[in-house]
PDB file of C-alpha atoms in Angstrom:
ATOM      1  CA  UNK A1293     -34.181  10.156 -13.741  1.00  0.00           C
ATOM      2  CA  UNK A1294     -32.620  13.478 -12.778  1.00  0.00           C
ATOM      3  CA  UNK A1295     -35.266  13.967 -10.095  1.00  0.00           C
ATOM      4  CA  UNK A1296     -34.509  10.540  -8.658  1.00  0.00           C
ATOM      5  CA  UNK A1297     -30.801  11.410  -8.485  1.00  0.00           C
ATOM      6  CA  UNK A1298     -31.496  14.674  -6.668  1.00  0.00           C
ATOM      7  CA  UNK A1299     -33.880  12.926  -4.270  1.00  0.00           C
ATOM      8  CA  UNK A1300     -31.236  10.265  -3.590  1.00  0.00           C
ATOM      9  CA  UNK A1301     -28.592  12.900  -2.792  1.00  0.00           C
ATOM     10  CA  UNK A1302     -30.975  14.795  -0.501  1.00  0.00           C
ATOM     11  CA  UNK A1303     -31.838  11.571   1.306  1.00  0.00           C
ATOM     12  CA  UNK A1304     -28.145  10.778   1.667  1.00  0.00           C
ATOM     13  CA  UNK A1305     -27.359  14.282   2.943  1.00  0.00           C
ATOM     14  CA  UNK A1306     -30.116  14.100   5.567  1.00  0.00           C
ATOM     15  CA  UNK A1307     -28.966  10.627   6.612  1.00  0.00           C
ATOM     16  CA  UNK A1308     -25.383  11.892   6.952  1.00  0.00           C
ATOM     17  CA  UNK A1309     -26.499  14.668   9.306  1.00  0.00           C
ATOM     18  CA  UNK A1310     -28.613  12.279  11.363  1.00  0.00           C
ATOM     19  CA  UNK A1311     -25.963   9.586  11.686  1.00  0.00           C
ATOM     20  CA  UNK A1312     -23.284  12.189  12.388  1.00  0.00           C
ATOM     21  CA  UNK A1313     -25.200  13.231  15.494  1.00  0.00           C
ATOM     22  CA  UNK A1314     -25.528   9.602  16.594  1.00  0.00           C
ATOM     23  CA  UNK A1315     -21.834   8.780  16.103  1.00  0.00           C
ATOM     24  CA  UNK A1316     -20.700  12.027  17.712  1.00  0.00           C
ATOM     25  CA  UNK A1317     -22.863  11.354  20.765  1.00  0.00           C
ATOM     26  CA  UNK A1318     -21.432   7.828  21.034  1.00  0.00           C
ATOM     27  CA  UNK A1319     -17.869   9.128  20.920  1.00  0.00           C
ATOM     28  CA  UNK A1320     -18.551  11.808  23.547  1.00  0.00           C
ATOM     29  CA  UNK A1321     -20.147   9.244  25.858  1.00  0.00           C
ATOM     30  CA  UNK A1322     -16.738   7.677  26.525  1.00  0.00           C
ATOM     31  CA  UNK A1323     -15.189  10.155  28.955  1.00  0.00           C
ATOM     32  CA  UNK A1324     -11.698   8.653  28.740  1.00  0.00           C
ATOM     33  CA  UNK A1325     -11.786   9.005  24.962  1.00  0.00           C
ATOM     34  CA  UNK A1326     -12.642  12.695  25.329  1.00  0.00           C
ATOM     35  CA  UNK A1327      -9.807  13.115  27.861  1.00  0.00           C
ATOM     36  CA  UNK A1328      -7.309  11.485  25.503  1.00  0.00           C
ATOM     37  CA  UNK A1329      -8.426  13.794  22.697  1.00  0.00           C
ATOM     38  CA  UNK A1330      -8.042  16.974  24.744  1.00  0.00           C
ATOM     39  CA  UNK A1331      -4.838  16.007  26.561  1.00  0.00           C
ATOM     40  CA  UNK A1332      -3.171  13.027  24.916  1.00  0.00           C
ATOM     41  CA  UNK A1333      -3.035  14.189  21.307  1.00  0.00           C
ATOM     42  CA  UNK A1334      -1.559  17.664  21.944  1.00  0.00           C
ATOM     43  CA  UNK A1335       1.091  16.228  24.265  1.00  0.00           C
ATOM     44  CA  UNK A1336       2.059  13.471  21.824  1.00  0.00           C
ATOM     45  CA  UNK A1337       2.328  15.912  18.946  1.00  0.00           C
ATOM     46  CA  UNK A1338       3.828  19.098  20.305  1.00  0.00           C
ATOM     47  CA  UNK A1339       6.539  17.716  22.568  1.00  0.00           C
ATOM     48  CA  UNK A1340       8.386  16.361  19.490  1.00  0.00           C
ATOM     49  CA  UNK A1341       7.780  19.688  17.733  1.00  0.00           C
ATOM     50  CA  UNK A1342       9.337  21.623  20.618  1.00  0.00           C
ATOM     51  CA  UNK A1343      12.345  19.295  20.647  1.00  0.00           C
ATOM     52  CA  UNK A1344      12.825  19.700  16.885  1.00  0.00           C
ATOM     53  CA  UNK A1345      12.591  23.493  17.229  1.00  0.00           C
ATOM     54  CA  UNK A1346      15.222  23.541  19.999  1.00  0.00           C
ATOM     55  CA  UNK A1347      17.618  21.441  17.926  1.00  0.00           C
ATOM     56  CA  UNK A1348      16.958  23.636  14.888  1.00  0.00           C
ATOM     57  CA  UNK A1349      18.044  26.733  16.796  1.00  0.00           C
ATOM     58  CA  UNK A1350      21.439  25.135  17.375  1.00  0.00           C
ATOM     59  CA  UNK A1351      21.806  23.899  13.788  1.00  0.00           C
ATOM     60  CA  UNK A1352      24.176  25.635  11.366  1.00  0.00           C
ATOM     61  CA  UNK A1353      21.730  25.190   8.472  1.00  0.00           C
ATOM     62  CA  UNK A1354      18.657  26.124  10.468  1.00  0.00           C
ATOM     63  CA  UNK A1355      16.291  26.824   7.553  1.00  0.00           C
ATOM     64  CA  UNK A1356      16.794  23.463   5.847  1.00  0.00           C
ATOM     65  CA  UNK A1357      16.652  21.709   9.193  1.00  0.00           C
ATOM     66  CA  UNK A1358      13.419  23.500  10.067  1.00  0.00           C
ATOM     67  CA  UNK A1359      11.854  22.377   6.796  1.00  0.00           C
ATOM     68  CA  UNK A1360      12.505  18.702   7.542  1.00  0.00           C
ATOM     69  CA  UNK A1361      11.587  19.114  11.203  1.00  0.00           C
ATOM     70  CA  UNK A1362       8.213  20.674  10.376  1.00  0.00           C
ATOM     71  CA  UNK A1363       7.716  18.181   7.536  1.00  0.00           C
ATOM     72  CA  UNK A1364       8.170  15.117   9.726  1.00  0.00           C
ATOM     73  CA  UNK A1365       6.158  16.531  12.607  1.00  0.00           C
ATOM     74  CA  UNK A1366       3.457  17.135   9.988  1.00  0.00           C
ATOM     75  CA  UNK A1367       3.791  13.502   8.920  1.00  0.00           C
ATOM     76  CA  UNK A1368       3.294  12.503  12.550  1.00  0.00           C
ATOM     77  CA  UNK A1369       0.246  14.759  12.898  1.00  0.00           C
ATOM     78  CA  UNK A1370      -1.412  13.573   9.683  1.00  0.00           C
ATOM     79  CA  UNK A1371      -0.726   9.867  10.111  1.00  0.00           C
ATOM     80  CA  UNK A1372      -2.412   9.957  13.513  1.00  0.00           C
ATOM     81  CA  UNK A1373      -5.633  10.365  11.509  1.00  0.00           C
ATOM     82  CA  UNK A1374      -5.068   7.130   9.583  1.00  0.00           C
ATOM     83  CA  UNK A1375      -6.567   4.737  12.170  1.00  0.00           C
ATOM     84  CA  UNK A1376      -9.920   6.544  11.943  1.00  0.00           C
ATOM     85  CA  UNK A1377     -10.043   5.793   8.228  1.00  0.00           C
ATOM     86  CA  UNK A1378      -8.635   2.252   8.380  1.00  0.00           C
ATOM     87  CA  UNK A1379     -11.427   1.262  10.758  1.00  0.00           C
ATOM     88  CA  UNK A1380     -13.795   1.622   7.789  1.00  0.00           C
ATOM     89  CA  UNK A1381     -12.320  -1.564   6.269  1.00  0.00           C
ATOM     90  CA  UNK A1382     -13.297  -3.668   9.281  1.00  0.00           C
ATOM     91  CA  UNK A1383     -16.685  -1.962   9.578  1.00  0.00           C
ATOM     92  CA  UNK A1384     -17.651  -2.358   5.917  1.00  0.00           C
ATOM     93  CA  UNK A1385     -16.349  -5.929   5.727  1.00  0.00           C
ATOM     94  CA  UNK A1386     -18.124  -7.033   8.920  1.00  0.00           C
ATOM     95  CA  UNK A1387     -21.440  -5.440   7.901  1.00  0.00           C
ATOM     96  CA  UNK A1388     -21.259  -7.208   4.547  1.00  0.00           C
ATOM     97  CA  UNK A1389     -20.268 -10.599   5.967  1.00  0.00           C
ATOM     98  CA  UNK A1390     -22.791 -10.389   8.840  1.00  0.00           C
ATOM     99  CA  UNK A1391     -25.643  -9.338   6.558  1.00  0.00           C
ATOM    100  CA  UNK A1392     -26.083  -6.021   8.385  1.00  0.00           C
ATOM    101  CA  UNK A1393     -26.465  -4.133   5.106  1.00  0.00           C
ATOM    102  CA  UNK A1394     -30.076  -5.312   5.037  1.00  0.00           C
ATOM    103  CA  UNK A1395     -31.095  -2.786   7.687  1.00  0.00           C
ATOM    104  CA  UNK A1396     -29.867   0.108   5.521  1.00  0.00           C
ATOM    105  CA  UNK A1397     -31.279  -1.307   2.288  1.00  0.00           C
ATOM    106  CA  UNK A1398     -34.694  -1.963   3.862  1.00  0.00           C
ATOM    107  CA  UNK A1399     -34.892   1.601   5.202  1.00  0.00           C
ATOM    108  CA  UNK A1400     -33.691   3.179   1.960  1.00  0.00           C
ATOM    109  CA  UNK A1401     -30.605   4.692   3.606  1.00  0.00           C
ATOM    110  CA  UNK A1402     -27.650   5.280   1.251  1.00  0.00           C
ATOM    111  CA  UNK A1403     -24.797   3.318   2.799  1.00  0.00           C
ATOM    112  CA  UNK A1404     -22.203   5.923   1.840  1.00  0.00           C
ATOM    113  CA  UNK A1405     -23.960   8.446   4.088  1.00  0.00           C
ATOM    114  CA  UNK A1406     -23.483   6.188   7.127  1.00  0.00           C
ATOM    115  CA  UNK A1407     -19.770   5.689   6.486  1.00  0.00           C
ATOM    116  CA  UNK A1408     -19.256   9.381   5.719  1.00  0.00           C
ATOM    117  CA  UNK A1409     -21.006  10.398   8.951  1.00  0.00           C
ATOM    118  CA  UNK A1410     -18.922   7.946  10.978  1.00  0.00           C
ATOM    119  CA  UNK A1411     -15.710   9.281   9.445  1.00  0.00           C
ATOM    120  CA  UNK A1412     -16.686  12.939   9.881  1.00  0.00           C
ATOM    121  CA  UNK A1413     -17.568  12.434  13.553  1.00  0.00           C
ATOM    122  CA  UNK A1414     -14.046  11.109  14.136  1.00  0.00           C
ATOM    123  CA  UNK A1415     -12.031  13.393  11.887  1.00  0.00           C
ATOM    124  CA  UNK A1416     -13.548  16.885  12.155  1.00  0.00           C
ATOM    125  CA  UNK A1417     -12.484  17.351  15.772  1.00  0.00           C
ATOM    126  CA  UNK A1418      -8.932  16.347  14.908  1.00  0.00           C
ATOM    127  CA  UNK A1419      -8.734  18.642  11.880  1.00  0.00           C
ATOM    128  CA  UNK A1420     -10.216  21.536  13.831  1.00  0.00           C
ATOM    129  CA  UNK A1421      -7.942  21.294  16.866  1.00  0.00           C
ATOM    130  CA  UNK A1422      -4.704  19.344  16.561  1.00  0.00           C
ATOM    131  CA  UNK A1423      -4.045  20.099  12.886  1.00  0.00           C
ATOM    132  CA  UNK A1424      -4.930  23.776  13.376  1.00  0.00           C
ATOM    133  CA  UNK A1425      -2.489  23.983  16.297  1.00  0.00           C
ATOM    134  CA  UNK A1426       0.204  22.319  14.202  1.00  0.00           C
ATOM    135  CA  UNK A1427      -0.297  24.867  11.403  1.00  0.00           C
ATOM    136  CA  UNK A1428      -0.139  27.774  13.871  1.00  0.00           C
ATOM    137  CA  UNK A1429       3.118  26.486  15.366  1.00  0.00           C
ATOM    138  CA  UNK A1430       4.542  25.793  11.896  1.00  0.00           C
ATOM    139  CA  UNK A1431       3.670  29.359  10.845  1.00  0.00           C
ATOM    140  CA  UNK A1432       5.387  30.712  13.966  1.00  0.00           C
ATOM    141  CA  UNK A1433       8.547  28.697  13.325  1.00  0.00           C
ATOM    142  CA  UNK A1434       8.731  29.145   9.528  1.00  0.00           C
ATOM    143  CA  UNK A1435       8.124  32.695   8.374  1.00  0.00           C
ATOM    144  CA  UNK A1436       7.626  31.826   4.682  1.00  0.00           C
ATOM    145  CA  UNK A1437       4.248  30.139   5.323  1.00  0.00           C
ATOM    146  CA  UNK A1438       1.489  32.426   4.038  1.00  0.00           C
ATOM    147  CA  UNK A1439      -2.219  32.497   4.821  1.00  0.00           C
ATOM    148  CA  UNK A1440      -2.982  31.181   1.320  1.00  0.00           C
ATOM    149  CA  UNK A1441      -0.603  28.279   1.936  1.00  0.00           C
ATOM    150  CA  UNK A1442      -2.523  27.421   5.093  1.00  0.00           C
ATOM    151  CA  UNK A1443      -5.915  27.580   3.366  1.00  0.00           C
ATOM    152  CA  UNK A1444      -4.719  25.407   0.487  1.00  0.00           C
ATOM    153  CA  UNK A1445      -3.146  22.986   2.973  1.00  0.00           C
ATOM    154  CA  UNK A1446      -6.458  22.343   4.730  1.00  0.00           C
ATOM    155  CA  UNK A1447      -8.324  21.960   1.437  1.00  0.00           C
ATOM    156  CA  UNK A1448      -5.719  19.541   0.051  1.00  0.00           C
ATOM    157  CA  UNK A1449      -5.576  17.579   3.311  1.00  0.00           C
ATOM    158  CA  UNK A1450      -9.367  17.238   3.463  1.00  0.00           C
ATOM    159  CA  UNK A1451      -9.503  16.074  -0.161  1.00  0.00           C
ATOM    160  CA  UNK A1452      -6.671  13.628   0.516  1.00  0.00           C
ATOM    161  CA  UNK A1453      -8.471  12.312   3.589  1.00  0.00           C
ATOM    162  CA  UNK A1454     -11.632  11.740   1.542  1.00  0.00           C
ATOM    163  CA  UNK A1455      -9.609   9.935  -1.135  1.00  0.00           C
ATOM    164  CA  UNK A1456      -8.130   7.728   1.559  1.00  0.00           C
ATOM    165  CA  UNK A1457     -11.585   7.009   2.997  1.00  0.00           C
ATOM    166  CA  UNK A1458     -12.950   5.983  -0.410  1.00  0.00           C
ATOM    167  CA  UNK A1459      -9.962   3.710  -1.075  1.00  0.00           C
ATOM    168  CA  UNK A1460     -10.257   1.989   2.309  1.00  0.00           C
ATOM    169  CA  UNK A1461     -14.010   1.521   1.832  1.00  0.00           C
ATOM    170  CA  UNK A1462     -13.257  -0.065  -1.545  1.00  0.00           C
ATOM    171  CA  UNK A1463     -10.870  -2.459   0.211  1.00  0.00           C
ATOM    172  CA  UNK A1464     -13.645  -3.242   2.698  1.00  0.00           C
ATOM    173  CA  UNK A1465     -16.090  -3.898  -0.144  1.00  0.00           C
ATOM    174  CA  UNK A1466     -13.879  -6.749  -1.335  1.00  0.00           C
ATOM    175  CA  UNK A1467     -15.784  -8.681   1.355  1.00  0.00           C
ATOM    176  CA  UNK A1468     -18.601  -8.971  -1.197  1.00  0.00           C
ATOM    177  CA  UNK A1469     -16.454 -11.667  -2.834  1.00  0.00           C
ATOM    178  CA  UNK A1470     -13.943 -12.647  -0.135  1.00  0.00           C
ATOM    179  CA  UNK A1471     -14.479 -13.851   3.420  1.00  0.00           C
ATOM    180  CA  UNK A1472     -11.193 -12.327   4.599  1.00  0.00           C
ATOM    181  CA  UNK A1473      -9.968  -8.924   3.490  1.00  0.00           C
ATOM    182  CA  UNK A1474      -6.868  -8.696   5.704  1.00  0.00           C
ATOM    183  CA  UNK A1475      -4.536  -9.798   2.906  1.00  0.00           C
ATOM    184  CA  UNK A1476      -5.781  -7.141   0.494  1.00  0.00           C
ATOM    185  CA  UNK A1477      -5.694  -4.555   3.287  1.00  0.00           C
ATOM    186  CA  UNK A1478      -2.042  -5.333   4.072  1.00  0.00           C
ATOM    187  CA  UNK A1479      -0.999  -5.121   0.419  1.00  0.00           C
ATOM    188  CA  UNK A1480      -2.816  -1.817   0.083  1.00  0.00           C
ATOM    189  CA  UNK A1481      -1.305  -0.502   3.331  1.00  0.00           C
ATOM    190  CA  UNK A1482       2.262  -1.251   2.208  1.00  0.00           C
ATOM    191  CA  UNK A1483       1.652   0.406  -1.175  1.00  0.00           C
ATOM    192  CA  UNK A1484       0.114   3.427   0.514  1.00  0.00           C
ATOM    193  CA  UNK A1485       2.880   3.838   3.089  1.00  0.00           C
ATOM    194  CA  UNK A1486       5.568   3.751   0.392  1.00  0.00           C
ATOM    195  CA  UNK A1487       3.773   6.279  -1.829  1.00  0.00           C
ATOM    196  CA  UNK A1488       2.451   8.931   0.560  1.00  0.00           C
ATOM    197  CA  UNK A1489       5.731  10.656   1.376  1.00  0.00           C
ATOM    198  CA  UNK A1490       5.349   9.711   5.037  1.00  0.00           C
ATOM    199  CA  UNK A1491       8.524   7.605   5.189  1.00  0.00           C
ATOM    200  CA  UNK A1492      10.590   9.913   2.986  1.00  0.00           C
ATOM    201  CA  UNK A1493       9.685  12.947   0.837  1.00  0.00           C
ATOM    202  CA  UNK A1494       8.843  11.726  -2.652  1.00  0.00           C
ATOM    203  CA  UNK A1495      11.461  14.068  -4.146  1.00  0.00           C
ATOM    204  CA  UNK A1496      14.147  11.919  -2.498  1.00  0.00           C
ATOM    205  CA  UNK A1497      13.021   8.743  -4.252  1.00  0.00           C
ATOM    206  CA  UNK A1498      14.694   7.477  -7.446  1.00  0.00           C
ATOM    207  CA  UNK A1499      13.263   9.299 -10.447  1.00  0.00           C
ATOM    208  CA  UNK A1500      11.389   6.275 -11.828  1.00  0.00           C
ATOM    209  CA  UNK A1501       9.713   5.547  -8.480  1.00  0.00           C
ATOM    210  CA  UNK A1502       8.939   9.231  -7.932  1.00  0.00           C
ATOM    211  CA  UNK A1503       7.275   9.362 -11.361  1.00  0.00           C
ATOM    212  CA  UNK A1504       5.111   6.339 -10.564  1.00  0.00           C
ATOM    213  CA  UNK A1505       4.160   7.792  -7.163  1.00  0.00           C
ATOM    214  CA  UNK A1506       3.220  11.095  -8.802  1.00  0.00           C
ATOM    215  CA  UNK A1507       0.602   9.274 -10.897  1.00  0.00           C
ATOM    216  CA  UNK A1508      -1.013   7.659  -7.849  1.00  0.00           C
ATOM    217  CA  UNK A1509      -3.512   9.298  -5.466  1.00  0.00           C
ATOM    218  CA  UNK A1510      -1.585   8.331  -2.299  1.00  0.00           C
ATOM    219  CA  UNK A1511       0.579  11.474  -2.424  1.00  0.00           C
ATOM    220  CA  UNK A1512      -2.509  13.502  -1.495  1.00  0.00           C
ATOM    221  CA  UNK A1513      -2.546  11.932   1.976  1.00  0.00           C
ATOM    222  CA  UNK A1514       0.715  13.506   3.203  1.00  0.00           C
ATOM    223  CA  UNK A1515       3.196  14.791   0.636  1.00  0.00           C
ATOM    224  CA  UNK A1516       1.182  17.318  -1.368  1.00  0.00           C
ATOM    225  CA  UNK A1517      -0.585  18.970   1.622  1.00  0.00           C
ATOM    226  CA  UNK A1518       2.744  19.390   3.448  1.00  0.00           C
ATOM    227  CA  UNK A1519       4.553  20.669   0.358  1.00  0.00           C
ATOM    228  CA  UNK A1520       1.796  23.245  -0.087  1.00  0.00           C
ATOM    229  CA  UNK A1521       1.960  24.310   3.567  1.00  0.00           C
ATOM    230  CA  UNK A1522       5.755  24.617   3.566  1.00  0.00           C
ATOM    231  CA  UNK A1523       5.740  26.852   0.496  1.00  0.00           C
ATOM    232  CA  UNK A1524       7.275  24.380  -1.947  1.00  0.00           C
ATOM    233  CA  UNK A1525       4.506  25.078  -4.476  1.00  0.00           C
ATOM    234  CA  UNK A1526       3.259  28.388  -5.799  1.00  0.00           C
ATOM    235  CA  UNK A1527      -0.378  29.354  -5.308  1.00  0.00           C
ATOM    236  CA  UNK A1528      -1.137  28.353  -8.908  1.00  0.00           C
ATOM    237  CA  UNK A1529       0.584  24.983  -8.494  1.00  0.00           C
ATOM    238  CA  UNK A1530      -1.398  24.422  -5.313  1.00  0.00           C
ATOM    239  CA  UNK A1531      -4.631  25.050  -7.213  1.00  0.00           C
ATOM    240  CA  UNK A1532      -3.596  22.553  -9.895  1.00  0.00           C
ATOM    241  CA  UNK A1533      -2.880  19.873  -7.290  1.00  0.00           C
ATOM    242  CA  UNK A1534      -6.165  20.564  -5.506  1.00  0.00           C
ATOM    243  CA  UNK A1535      -8.037  20.341  -8.809  1.00  0.00           C
ATOM    244  CA  UNK A1536      -6.277  17.086  -9.681  1.00  0.00           C
ATOM    245  CA  UNK A1537      -7.171  15.743  -6.238  1.00  0.00           C
ATOM    246  CA  UNK A1538     -10.836  16.543  -6.855  1.00  0.00           C
ATOM    247  CA  UNK A1539     -10.649  14.691 -10.185  1.00  0.00           C
ATOM    248  CA  UNK A1540      -9.062  11.695  -8.437  1.00  0.00           C
ATOM    249  CA  UNK A1541     -11.822  11.778  -5.833  1.00  0.00           C
ATOM    250  CA  UNK A1542     -14.509  11.829  -8.522  1.00  0.00           C
ATOM    251  CA  UNK A1543     -12.930   8.927 -10.431  1.00  0.00           C
ATOM    252  CA  UNK A1544     -12.558   6.821  -7.283  1.00  0.00           C
ATOM    253  CA  UNK A1545     -16.143   7.562  -6.240  1.00  0.00           C
ATOM    254  CA  UNK A1546     -17.301   6.383  -9.659  1.00  0.00           C
ATOM    255  CA  UNK A1547     -15.289   3.155  -9.377  1.00  0.00           C
ATOM    256  CA  UNK A1548     -16.511   2.678  -5.813  1.00  0.00           C
ATOM    257  CA  UNK A1549     -20.109   3.076  -6.980  1.00  0.00           C
ATOM    258  CA  UNK A1550     -19.608   0.412  -9.657  1.00  0.00           C
ATOM    259  CA  UNK A1551     -18.078  -2.003  -7.129  1.00  0.00           C
ATOM    260  CA  UNK A1552     -20.969  -1.306  -4.749  1.00  0.00           C
ATOM    261  CA  UNK A1553     -23.680  -1.981  -7.339  1.00  0.00           C
ATOM    262  CA  UNK A1554     -22.038  -5.216  -8.521  1.00  0.00           C
ATOM    263  CA  UNK A1555     -21.339  -6.346  -4.970  1.00  0.00           C
ATOM    264  CA  UNK A1556     -24.835  -5.463  -3.786  1.00  0.00           C
ATOM    265  CA  UNK A1557     -26.396  -7.673  -6.464  1.00  0.00           C
ATOM    266  CA  UNK A1558     -24.173 -10.525  -5.290  1.00  0.00           C
ATOM    267  CA  UNK A1559     -25.071  -9.765  -1.652  1.00  0.00           C
ATOM    268  CA  UNK A1560     -28.843  -9.731  -2.279  1.00  0.00           C
ATOM    269  CA  UNK A1561     -28.615 -12.956  -4.290  1.00  0.00           C
ATOM    270  CA  UNK A1562     -26.683 -14.661  -1.481  1.00  0.00           C
ATOM    271  CA  UNK A1563     -29.233 -13.511   1.120  1.00  0.00           C
ATOM    272  CA  UNK A1564     -32.218 -14.787  -0.866  1.00  0.00           C
TER     273      UNK A1564
END
């Protein structure tokens, strides 16, 4: 049994590498898409940052103003990654409803490896360029950001992005039982947007709502990574949040696996 599990993971890892190359090649084949990545994203992100920095210089409470300026520019930077992950709902749902899962099942390809490769091909460039530039500018503007803060920020953001991917894939897997998943997706989207800290830092929410949000995984998408970067948590607190994020990721992967196995039985029975 253990050997089968190891073999399954190796097969999934190899499939992830193979599909990553395919998806990356597809994305690079659209020249306009490459142009938008290299020119459009930096312009859209750093013009607001420059404007915030100029206003901050003229502000009487510059340090507090800088915190909120960098925080909300960070929100803007991070939420630009959301569409890449939300696409997974449409992809998973359409492949279930159209019966396209058969091609992966017949070839023994773990489906999670395909979705992971697709997500990585879209997100790694963004994390490695735009987000890195944002962190460099934030470090230049705010002197209290340390190297350890930056390292923990990237780790927490990557974990949060994976949590978001798993949750959106779970929403997409509702297509095993439903023909339309838009309603569930909208409900989830509203809940997520209210609980990530993107609209307002969670510390500004009423205590009861803040407590509820602190028990949900959505805060790992925006709030916790930015709080770590901006020095609101100590190094030890950052490690605790990262560890808790890993636990959340493991729990959600387990739930996702259960939904997949139950849904796959229903899918195979309906295709027979």
